PDB file of C-alpha atoms and ligand atoms in Angstrom:
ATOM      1  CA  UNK A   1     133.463  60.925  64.099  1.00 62.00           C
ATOM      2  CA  UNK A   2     135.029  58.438  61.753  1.00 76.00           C
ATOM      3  CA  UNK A   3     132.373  56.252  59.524  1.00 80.00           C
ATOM      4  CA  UNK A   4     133.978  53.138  60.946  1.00 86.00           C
ATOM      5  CA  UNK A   5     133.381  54.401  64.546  1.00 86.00           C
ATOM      6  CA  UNK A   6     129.670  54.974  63.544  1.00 85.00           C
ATOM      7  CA  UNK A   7     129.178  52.036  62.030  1.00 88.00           C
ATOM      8  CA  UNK A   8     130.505  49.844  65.097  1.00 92.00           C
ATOM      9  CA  UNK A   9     128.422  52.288  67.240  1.00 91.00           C
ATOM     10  CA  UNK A  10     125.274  51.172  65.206  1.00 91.00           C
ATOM     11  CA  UNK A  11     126.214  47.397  64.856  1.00 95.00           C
ATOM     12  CA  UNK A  12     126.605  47.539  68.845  1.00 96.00           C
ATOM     13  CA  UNK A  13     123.467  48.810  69.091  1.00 96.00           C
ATOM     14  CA  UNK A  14     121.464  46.586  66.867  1.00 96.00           C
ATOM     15  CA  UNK A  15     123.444  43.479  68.674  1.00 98.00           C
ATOM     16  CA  UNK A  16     121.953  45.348  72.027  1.00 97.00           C
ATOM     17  CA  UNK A  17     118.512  45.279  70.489  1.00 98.00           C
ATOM     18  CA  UNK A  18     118.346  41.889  69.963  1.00 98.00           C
ATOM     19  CA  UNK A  19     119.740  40.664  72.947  1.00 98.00           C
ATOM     20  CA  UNK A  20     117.306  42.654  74.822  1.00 98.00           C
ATOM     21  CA  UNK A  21     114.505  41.052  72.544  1.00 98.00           C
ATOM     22  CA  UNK A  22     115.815  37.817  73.479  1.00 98.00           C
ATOM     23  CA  UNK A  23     115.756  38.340  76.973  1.00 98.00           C
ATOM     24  CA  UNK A  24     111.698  39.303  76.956  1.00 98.00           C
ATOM     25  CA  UNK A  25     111.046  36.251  74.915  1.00 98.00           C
ATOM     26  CA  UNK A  26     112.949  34.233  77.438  1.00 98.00           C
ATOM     27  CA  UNK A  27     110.559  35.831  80.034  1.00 97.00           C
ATOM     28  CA  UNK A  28     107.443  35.791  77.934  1.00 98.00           C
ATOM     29  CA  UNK A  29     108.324  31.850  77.278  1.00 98.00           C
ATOM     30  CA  UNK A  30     108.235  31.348  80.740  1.00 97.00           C
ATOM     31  CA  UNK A  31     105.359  32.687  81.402  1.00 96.00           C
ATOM     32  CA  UNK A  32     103.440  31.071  78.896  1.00 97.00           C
ATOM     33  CA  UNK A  33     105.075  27.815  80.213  1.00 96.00           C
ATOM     34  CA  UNK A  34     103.590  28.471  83.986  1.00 95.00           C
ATOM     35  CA  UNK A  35     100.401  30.035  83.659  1.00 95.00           C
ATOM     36  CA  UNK A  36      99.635  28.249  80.291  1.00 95.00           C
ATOM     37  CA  UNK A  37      98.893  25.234  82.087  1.00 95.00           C
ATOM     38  CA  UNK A  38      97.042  26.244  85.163  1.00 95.00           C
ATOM     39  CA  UNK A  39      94.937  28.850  82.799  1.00 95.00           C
ATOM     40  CA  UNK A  40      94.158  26.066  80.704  1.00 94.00           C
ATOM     41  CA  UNK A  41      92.780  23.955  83.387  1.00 94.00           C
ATOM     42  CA  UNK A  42      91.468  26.435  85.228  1.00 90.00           C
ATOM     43  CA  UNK A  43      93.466  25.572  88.513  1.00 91.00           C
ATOM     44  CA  UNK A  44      94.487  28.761  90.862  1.00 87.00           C
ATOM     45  CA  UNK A  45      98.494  29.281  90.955  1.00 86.00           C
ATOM     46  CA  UNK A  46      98.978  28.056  94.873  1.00 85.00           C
ATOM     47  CA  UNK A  47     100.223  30.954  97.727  1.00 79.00           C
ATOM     48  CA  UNK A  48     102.096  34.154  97.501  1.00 75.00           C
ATOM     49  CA  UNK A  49     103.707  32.805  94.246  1.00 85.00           C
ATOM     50  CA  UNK A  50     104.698  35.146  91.382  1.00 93.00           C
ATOM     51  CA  UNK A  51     102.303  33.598  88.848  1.00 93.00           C
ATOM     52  CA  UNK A  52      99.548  34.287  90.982  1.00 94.00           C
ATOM     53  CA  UNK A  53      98.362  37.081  89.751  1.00 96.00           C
ATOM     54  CA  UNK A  54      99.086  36.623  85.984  1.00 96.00           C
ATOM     55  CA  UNK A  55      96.605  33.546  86.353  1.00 96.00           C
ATOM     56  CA  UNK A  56      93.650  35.265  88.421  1.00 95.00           C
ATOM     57  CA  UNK A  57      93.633  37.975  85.522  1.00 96.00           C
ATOM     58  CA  UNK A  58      94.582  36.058  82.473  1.00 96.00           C
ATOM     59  CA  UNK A  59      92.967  38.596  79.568  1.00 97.00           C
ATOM     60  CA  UNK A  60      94.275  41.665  81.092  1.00 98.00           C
ATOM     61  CA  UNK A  61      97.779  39.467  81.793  1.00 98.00           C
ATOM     62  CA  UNK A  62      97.946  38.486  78.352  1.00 98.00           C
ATOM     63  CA  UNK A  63      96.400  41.387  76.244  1.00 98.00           C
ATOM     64  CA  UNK A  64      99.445  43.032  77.483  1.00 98.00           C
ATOM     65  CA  UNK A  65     102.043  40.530  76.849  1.00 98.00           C
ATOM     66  CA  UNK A  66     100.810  38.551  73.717  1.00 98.00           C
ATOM     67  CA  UNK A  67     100.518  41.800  71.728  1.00 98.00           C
ATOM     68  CA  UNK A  68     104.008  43.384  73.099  1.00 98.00           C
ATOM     69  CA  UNK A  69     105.813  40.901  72.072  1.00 98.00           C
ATOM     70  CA  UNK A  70     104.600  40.698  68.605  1.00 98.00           C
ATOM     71  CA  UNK A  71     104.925  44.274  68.608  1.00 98.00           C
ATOM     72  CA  UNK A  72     109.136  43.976  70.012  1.00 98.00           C
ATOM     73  CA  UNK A  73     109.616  41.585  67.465  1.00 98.00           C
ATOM     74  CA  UNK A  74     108.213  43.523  64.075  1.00 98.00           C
ATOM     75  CA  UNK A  75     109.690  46.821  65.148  1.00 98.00           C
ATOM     76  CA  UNK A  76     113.064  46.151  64.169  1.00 97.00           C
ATOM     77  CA  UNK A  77     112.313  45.850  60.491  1.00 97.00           C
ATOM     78  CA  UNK A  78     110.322  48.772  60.427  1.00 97.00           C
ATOM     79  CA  UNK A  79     113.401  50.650  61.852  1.00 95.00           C
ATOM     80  CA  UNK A  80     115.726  49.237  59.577  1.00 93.00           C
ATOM     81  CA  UNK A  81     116.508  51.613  56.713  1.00 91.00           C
ATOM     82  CA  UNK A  82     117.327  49.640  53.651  1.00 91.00           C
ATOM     83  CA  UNK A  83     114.388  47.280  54.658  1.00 93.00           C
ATOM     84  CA  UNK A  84     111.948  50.257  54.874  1.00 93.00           C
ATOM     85  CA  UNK A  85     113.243  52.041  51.564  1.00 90.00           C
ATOM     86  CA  UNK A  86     113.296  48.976  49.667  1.00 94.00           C
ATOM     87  CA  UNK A  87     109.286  47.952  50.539  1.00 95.00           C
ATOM     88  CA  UNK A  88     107.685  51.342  51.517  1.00 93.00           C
ATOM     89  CA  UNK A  89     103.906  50.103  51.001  1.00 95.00           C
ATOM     90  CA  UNK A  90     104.942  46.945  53.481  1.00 97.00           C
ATOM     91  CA  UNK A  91     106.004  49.904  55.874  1.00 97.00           C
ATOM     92  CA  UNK A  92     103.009  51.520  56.170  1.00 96.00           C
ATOM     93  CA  UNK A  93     100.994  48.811  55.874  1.00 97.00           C
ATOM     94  CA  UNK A  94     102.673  46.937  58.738  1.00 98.00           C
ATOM     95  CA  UNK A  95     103.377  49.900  60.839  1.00 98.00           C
ATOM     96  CA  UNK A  96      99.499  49.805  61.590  1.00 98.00           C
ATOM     97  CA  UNK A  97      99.503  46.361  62.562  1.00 98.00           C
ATOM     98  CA  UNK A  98     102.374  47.233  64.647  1.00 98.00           C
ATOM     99  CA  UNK A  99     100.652  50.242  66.380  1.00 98.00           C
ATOM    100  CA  UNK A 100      97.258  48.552  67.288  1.00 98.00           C
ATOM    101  CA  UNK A 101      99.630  45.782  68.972  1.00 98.00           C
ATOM    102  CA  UNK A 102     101.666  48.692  70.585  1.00 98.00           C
ATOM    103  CA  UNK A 103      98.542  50.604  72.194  1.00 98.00           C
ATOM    104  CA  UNK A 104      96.659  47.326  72.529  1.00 98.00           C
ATOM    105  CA  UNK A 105      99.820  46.061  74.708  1.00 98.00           C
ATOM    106  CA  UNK A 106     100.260  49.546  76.485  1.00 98.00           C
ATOM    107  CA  UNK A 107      96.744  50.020  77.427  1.00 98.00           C
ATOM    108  CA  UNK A 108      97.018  46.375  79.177  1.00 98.00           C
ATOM    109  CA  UNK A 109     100.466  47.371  80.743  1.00 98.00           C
ATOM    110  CA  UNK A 110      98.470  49.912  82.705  1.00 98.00           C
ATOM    111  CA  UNK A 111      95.323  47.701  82.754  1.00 98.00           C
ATOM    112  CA  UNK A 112      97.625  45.013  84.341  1.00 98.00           C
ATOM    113  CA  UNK A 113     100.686  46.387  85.491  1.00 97.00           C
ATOM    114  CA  UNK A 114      99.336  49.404  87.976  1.00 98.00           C
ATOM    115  CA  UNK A 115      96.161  47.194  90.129  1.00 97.00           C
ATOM    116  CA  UNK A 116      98.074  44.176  89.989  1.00 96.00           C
ATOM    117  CA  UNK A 117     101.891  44.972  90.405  1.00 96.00           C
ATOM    118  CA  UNK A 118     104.194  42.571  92.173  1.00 96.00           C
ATOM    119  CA  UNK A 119     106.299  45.252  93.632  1.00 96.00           C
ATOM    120  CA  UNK A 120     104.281  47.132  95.231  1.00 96.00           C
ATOM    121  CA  UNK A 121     103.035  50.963  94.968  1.00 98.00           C
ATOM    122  CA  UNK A 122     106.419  52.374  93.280  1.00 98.00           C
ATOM    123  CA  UNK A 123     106.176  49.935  90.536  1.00 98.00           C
ATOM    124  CA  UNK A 124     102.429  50.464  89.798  1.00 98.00           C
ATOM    125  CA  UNK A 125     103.565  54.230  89.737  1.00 98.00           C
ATOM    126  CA  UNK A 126     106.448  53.633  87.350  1.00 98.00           C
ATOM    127  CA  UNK A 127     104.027  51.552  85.124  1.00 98.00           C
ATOM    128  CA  UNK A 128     101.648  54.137  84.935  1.00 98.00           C
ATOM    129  CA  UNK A 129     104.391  57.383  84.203  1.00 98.00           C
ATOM    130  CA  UNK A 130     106.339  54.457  81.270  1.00 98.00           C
ATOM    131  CA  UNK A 131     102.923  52.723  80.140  1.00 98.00           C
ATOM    132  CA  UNK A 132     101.973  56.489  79.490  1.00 98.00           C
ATOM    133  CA  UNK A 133     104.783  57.600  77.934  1.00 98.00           C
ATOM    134  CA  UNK A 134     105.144  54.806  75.697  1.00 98.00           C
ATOM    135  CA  UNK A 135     101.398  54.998  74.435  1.00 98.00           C
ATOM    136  CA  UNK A 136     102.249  58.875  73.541  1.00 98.00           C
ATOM    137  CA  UNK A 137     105.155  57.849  71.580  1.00 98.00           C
ATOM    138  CA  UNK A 138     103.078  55.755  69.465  1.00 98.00           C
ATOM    139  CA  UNK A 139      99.753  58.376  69.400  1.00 98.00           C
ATOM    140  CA  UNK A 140     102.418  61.161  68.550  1.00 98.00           C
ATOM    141  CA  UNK A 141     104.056  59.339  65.744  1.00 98.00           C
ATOM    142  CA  UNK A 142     101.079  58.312  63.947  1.00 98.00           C
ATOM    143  CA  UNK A 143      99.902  61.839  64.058  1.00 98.00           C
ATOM    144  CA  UNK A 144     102.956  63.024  62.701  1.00 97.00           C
ATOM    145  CA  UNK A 145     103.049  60.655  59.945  1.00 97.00           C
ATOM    146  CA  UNK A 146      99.595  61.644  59.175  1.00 96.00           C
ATOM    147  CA  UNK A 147     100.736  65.133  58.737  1.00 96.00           C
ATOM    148  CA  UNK A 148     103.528  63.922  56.540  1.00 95.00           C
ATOM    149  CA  UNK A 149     106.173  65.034  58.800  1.00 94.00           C
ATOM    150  CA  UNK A 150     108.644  61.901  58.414  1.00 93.00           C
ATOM    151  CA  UNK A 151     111.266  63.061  61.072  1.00 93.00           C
ATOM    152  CA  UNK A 152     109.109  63.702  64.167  1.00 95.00           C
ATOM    153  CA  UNK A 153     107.568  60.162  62.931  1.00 96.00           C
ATOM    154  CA  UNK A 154     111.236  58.722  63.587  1.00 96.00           C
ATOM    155  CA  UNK A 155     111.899  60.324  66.307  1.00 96.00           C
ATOM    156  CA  UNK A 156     108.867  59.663  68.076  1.00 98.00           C
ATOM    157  CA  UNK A 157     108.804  55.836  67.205  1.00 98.00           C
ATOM    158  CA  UNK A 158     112.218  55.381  68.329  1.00 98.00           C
ATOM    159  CA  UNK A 159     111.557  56.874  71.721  1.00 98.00           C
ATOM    160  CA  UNK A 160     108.208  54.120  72.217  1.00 98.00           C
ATOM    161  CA  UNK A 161     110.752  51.282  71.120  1.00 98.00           C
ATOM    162  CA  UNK A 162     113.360  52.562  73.874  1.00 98.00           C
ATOM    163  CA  UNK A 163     110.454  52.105  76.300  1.00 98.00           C
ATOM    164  CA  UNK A 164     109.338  48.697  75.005  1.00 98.00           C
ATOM    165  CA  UNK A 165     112.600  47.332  74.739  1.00 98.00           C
ATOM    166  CA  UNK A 166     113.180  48.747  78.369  1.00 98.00           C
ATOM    167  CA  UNK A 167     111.215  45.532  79.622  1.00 97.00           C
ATOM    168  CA  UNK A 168     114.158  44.109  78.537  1.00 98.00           C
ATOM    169  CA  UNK A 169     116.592  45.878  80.766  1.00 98.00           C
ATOM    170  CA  UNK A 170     113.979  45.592  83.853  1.00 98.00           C
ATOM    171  CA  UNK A 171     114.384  41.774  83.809  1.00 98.00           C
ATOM    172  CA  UNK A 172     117.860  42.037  83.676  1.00 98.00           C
ATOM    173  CA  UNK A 173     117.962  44.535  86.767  1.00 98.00           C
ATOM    174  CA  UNK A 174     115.439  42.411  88.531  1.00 98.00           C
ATOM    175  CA  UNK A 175     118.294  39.580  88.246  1.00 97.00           C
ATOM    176  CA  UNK A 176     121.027  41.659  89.323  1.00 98.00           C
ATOM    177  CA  UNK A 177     119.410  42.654  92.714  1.00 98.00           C
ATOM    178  CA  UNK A 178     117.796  39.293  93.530  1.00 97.00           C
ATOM    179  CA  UNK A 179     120.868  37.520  91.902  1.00 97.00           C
ATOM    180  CA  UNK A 180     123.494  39.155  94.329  1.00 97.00           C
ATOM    181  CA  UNK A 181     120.749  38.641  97.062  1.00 97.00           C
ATOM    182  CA  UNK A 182     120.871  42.390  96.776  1.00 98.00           C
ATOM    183  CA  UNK A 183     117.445  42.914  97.556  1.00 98.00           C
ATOM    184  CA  UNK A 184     114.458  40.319  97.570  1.00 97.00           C
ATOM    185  CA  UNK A 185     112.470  39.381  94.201  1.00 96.00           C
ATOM    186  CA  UNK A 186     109.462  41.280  95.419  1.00 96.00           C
ATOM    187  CA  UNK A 187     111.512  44.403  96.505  1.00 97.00           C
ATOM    188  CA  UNK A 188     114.053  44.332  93.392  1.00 98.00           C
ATOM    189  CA  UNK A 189     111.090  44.886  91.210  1.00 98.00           C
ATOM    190  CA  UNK A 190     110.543  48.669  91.954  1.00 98.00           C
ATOM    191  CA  UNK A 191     113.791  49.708  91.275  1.00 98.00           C
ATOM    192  CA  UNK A 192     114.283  47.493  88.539  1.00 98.00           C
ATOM    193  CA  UNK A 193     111.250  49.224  86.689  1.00 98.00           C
ATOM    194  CA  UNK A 194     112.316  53.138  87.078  1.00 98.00           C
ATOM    195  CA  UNK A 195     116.088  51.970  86.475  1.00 98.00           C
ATOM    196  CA  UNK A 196     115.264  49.847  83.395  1.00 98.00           C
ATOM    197  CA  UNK A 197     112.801  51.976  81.809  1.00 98.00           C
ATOM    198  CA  UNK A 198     114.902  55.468  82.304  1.00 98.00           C
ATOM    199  CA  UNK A 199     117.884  54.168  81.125  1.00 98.00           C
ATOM    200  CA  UNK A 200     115.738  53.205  78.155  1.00 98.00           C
ATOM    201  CA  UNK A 201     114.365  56.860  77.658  1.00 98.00           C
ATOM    202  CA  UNK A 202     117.752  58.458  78.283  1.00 98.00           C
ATOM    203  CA  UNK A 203     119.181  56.216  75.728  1.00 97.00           C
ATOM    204  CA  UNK A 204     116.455  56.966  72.716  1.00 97.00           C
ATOM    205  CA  UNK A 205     117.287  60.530  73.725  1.00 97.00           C
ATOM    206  CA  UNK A 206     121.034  60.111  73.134  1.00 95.00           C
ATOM    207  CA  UNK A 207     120.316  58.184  70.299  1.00 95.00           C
ATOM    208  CA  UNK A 208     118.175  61.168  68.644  1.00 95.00           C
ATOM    209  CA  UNK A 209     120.610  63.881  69.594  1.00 93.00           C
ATOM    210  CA  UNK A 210     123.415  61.531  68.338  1.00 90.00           C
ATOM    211  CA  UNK A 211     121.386  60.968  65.185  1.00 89.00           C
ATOM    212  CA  UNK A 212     118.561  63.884  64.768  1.00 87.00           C
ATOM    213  CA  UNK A 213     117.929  62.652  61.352  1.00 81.00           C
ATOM    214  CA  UNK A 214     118.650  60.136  59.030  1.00 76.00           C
ATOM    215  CA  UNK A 215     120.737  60.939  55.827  1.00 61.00           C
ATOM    216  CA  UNK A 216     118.121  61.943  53.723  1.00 51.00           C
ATOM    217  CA  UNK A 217     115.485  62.413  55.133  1.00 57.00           C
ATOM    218  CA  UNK A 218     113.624  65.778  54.614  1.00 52.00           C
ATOM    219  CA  UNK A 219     112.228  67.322  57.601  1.00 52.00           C
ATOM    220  CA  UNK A 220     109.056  67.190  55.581  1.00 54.00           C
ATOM    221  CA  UNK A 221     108.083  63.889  53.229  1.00 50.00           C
ATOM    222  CA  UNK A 222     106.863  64.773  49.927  1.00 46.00           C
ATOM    223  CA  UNK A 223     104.603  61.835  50.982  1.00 49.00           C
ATOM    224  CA  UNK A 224     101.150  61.628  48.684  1.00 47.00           C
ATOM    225  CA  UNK A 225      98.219  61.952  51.348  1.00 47.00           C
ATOM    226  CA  UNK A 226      97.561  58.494  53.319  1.00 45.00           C
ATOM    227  CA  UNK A 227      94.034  57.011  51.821  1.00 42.00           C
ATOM    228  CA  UNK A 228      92.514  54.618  54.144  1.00 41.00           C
TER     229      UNK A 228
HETATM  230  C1  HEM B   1     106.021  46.617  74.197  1.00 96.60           C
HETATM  231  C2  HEM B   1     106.674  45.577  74.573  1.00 96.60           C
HETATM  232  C3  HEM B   1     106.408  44.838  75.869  1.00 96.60           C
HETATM  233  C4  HEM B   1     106.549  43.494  76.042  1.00 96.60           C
HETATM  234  C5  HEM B   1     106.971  42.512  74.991  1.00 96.60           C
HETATM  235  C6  HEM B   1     106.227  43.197  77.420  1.00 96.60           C
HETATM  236  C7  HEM B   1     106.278  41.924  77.975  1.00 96.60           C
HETATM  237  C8  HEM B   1     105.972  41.612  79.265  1.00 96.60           C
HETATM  238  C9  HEM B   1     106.120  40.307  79.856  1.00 96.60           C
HETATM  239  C10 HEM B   1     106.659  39.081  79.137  1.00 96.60           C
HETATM  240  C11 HEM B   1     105.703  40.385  81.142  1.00 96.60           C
HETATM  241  C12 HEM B   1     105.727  39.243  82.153  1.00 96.60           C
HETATM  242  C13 HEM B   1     106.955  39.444  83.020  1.00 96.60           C
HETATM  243  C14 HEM B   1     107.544  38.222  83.705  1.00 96.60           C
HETATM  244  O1  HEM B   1     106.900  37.215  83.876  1.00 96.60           O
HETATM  245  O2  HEM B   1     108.743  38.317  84.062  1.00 96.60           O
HETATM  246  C15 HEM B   1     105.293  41.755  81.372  1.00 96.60           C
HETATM  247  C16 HEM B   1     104.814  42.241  82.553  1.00 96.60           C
HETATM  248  C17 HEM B   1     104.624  43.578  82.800  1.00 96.60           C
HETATM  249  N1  HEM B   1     104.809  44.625  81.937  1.00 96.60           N
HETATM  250 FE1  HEM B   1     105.293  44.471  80.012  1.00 96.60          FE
HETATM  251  N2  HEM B   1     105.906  44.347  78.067  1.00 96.60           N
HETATM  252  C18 HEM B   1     106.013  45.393  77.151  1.00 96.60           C
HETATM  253  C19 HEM B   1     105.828  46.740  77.408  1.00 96.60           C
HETATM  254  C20 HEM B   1     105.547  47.268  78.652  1.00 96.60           C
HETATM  255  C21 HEM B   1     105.476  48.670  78.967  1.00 96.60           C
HETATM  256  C22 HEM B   1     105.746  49.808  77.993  1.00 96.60           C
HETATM  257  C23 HEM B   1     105.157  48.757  80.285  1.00 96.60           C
HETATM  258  C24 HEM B   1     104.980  49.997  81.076  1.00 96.60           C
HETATM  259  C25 HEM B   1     105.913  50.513  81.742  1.00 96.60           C
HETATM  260  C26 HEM B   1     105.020  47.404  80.797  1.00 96.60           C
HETATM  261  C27 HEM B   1     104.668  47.077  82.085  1.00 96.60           C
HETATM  262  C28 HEM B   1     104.550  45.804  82.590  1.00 96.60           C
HETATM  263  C29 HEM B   1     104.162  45.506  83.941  1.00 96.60           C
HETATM  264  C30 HEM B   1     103.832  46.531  85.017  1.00 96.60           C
HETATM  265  C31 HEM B   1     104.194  44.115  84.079  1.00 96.60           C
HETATM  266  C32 HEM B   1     103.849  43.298  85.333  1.00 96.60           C
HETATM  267  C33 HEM B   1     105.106  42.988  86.120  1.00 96.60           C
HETATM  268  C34 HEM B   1     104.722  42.215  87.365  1.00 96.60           C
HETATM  269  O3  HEM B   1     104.617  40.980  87.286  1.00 96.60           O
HETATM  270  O4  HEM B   1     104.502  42.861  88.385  1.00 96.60           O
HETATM  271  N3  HEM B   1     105.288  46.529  79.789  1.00 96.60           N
HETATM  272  N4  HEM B   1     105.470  42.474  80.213  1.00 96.60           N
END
């Protein structure tokens, strides 16, 4: 494949990151915006409505979401390569801020996302097999950085961003079904969360067998030990 065609490929897929970035702070905006007040105040959201639930259980609600989405918004820069070679001690230093958000956020997505789902049983199940998933992403990339092995850090940090940047994807599902009057809001959710989220893990696959390795990297870092 030609460089130009690569380089369009990644420029396509950075311009797909951010959209989808933009689309969970959209979300996460209005969320913010409807429970904010009612939290606040301490007034219960009124009937069957969406918000319901996100204002009955505001820590776990928002020990999820505050963390993700200062998590979706740093990663970026940690997976951009001339940022990353040029300020190294930044990297690591901010990739463990990053984490804690990433496992704070993921432990809440299950905390949150499987008792109190919106959608029902298959959505609860799809946040538990996802939440998991992405929470062993992060757990096996630290490890492998602490072992020094640089590529299996890559590889598995890029497959927890798919995930994260799945939620992404799930909203915009979610609006295609209940959009089109396709399905309802409550039963577009379910789908929308196993669509969204595979996609996302297929696509960090292609993207690693597209890309096992950046140029230059060595399968293992001559990286000086990490002191604490
Ligand atoms: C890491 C970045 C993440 C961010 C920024 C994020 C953000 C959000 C936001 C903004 C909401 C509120 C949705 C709305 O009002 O439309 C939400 C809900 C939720 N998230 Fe996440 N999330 C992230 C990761 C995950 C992961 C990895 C999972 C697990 C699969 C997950 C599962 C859920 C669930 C189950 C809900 C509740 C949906 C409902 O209302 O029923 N999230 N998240």
């Amino acid at each position: 494949m030609g460089w130009a065609v690569a380089r369009a490929i990644d420029m396509l897929v950075w311009a797909a990151i951010f959209l989808l970035i933009a689309v969970v702070l959209v979300f996460a905006g209005i969320r913010v915006g409807t429970d904010g007040p009612l939290i606040v105040t301490g007034t219960a959201a009124e009937g069957d409505t969406f918000e319901l639930r996100y204002v009955a259980n505001p820590w776990l609600a928002y020990l999820h979401i505050v963390p993700g989405v200062f998590y979706l918004i740093g990663a970026p820069l940690q997976l951009w390569r001339r940022f990353r070679e040029r300020h190294f001690a930044f990297h690591r230093r901010f990739g463990r801020v990053l984490l804690t958000l990433g496992l704070v956020s993921g432990v809440f997505a299950l905390g949150f996302g499987v008792p109190f789902s919106y959608g029902g049983a298959w959505q609860s199940l799809a946040a538990a097999v996802f939440g998991s998933w992405f929470l062993v992403s992060l757990a096996l990339a630290y490890r492998a950085i602490r072992g020094g092995d640089v590529r299996m850090h890559r590889r598995w940090m890029i497959r927890a961003f798919a995930v994260g940047l799945g939620v992404g994807m799930i909203r915009i599902w979610v609006g295609i079904f209940a959009g089109f009057q396709i399905l309802s809001l409550e039963e577009s959710f379910a789908p929308a969360f196993w669509l969204g989220l595979s996609m996302h893990v297929v696509a960090g696959e292609l993207w690693l067998w597209w890309r096992p390795n950046e140029d230059g990297l060595p399968r293992r870092a001559a990286l000086e030990p990490v002191v604490e």
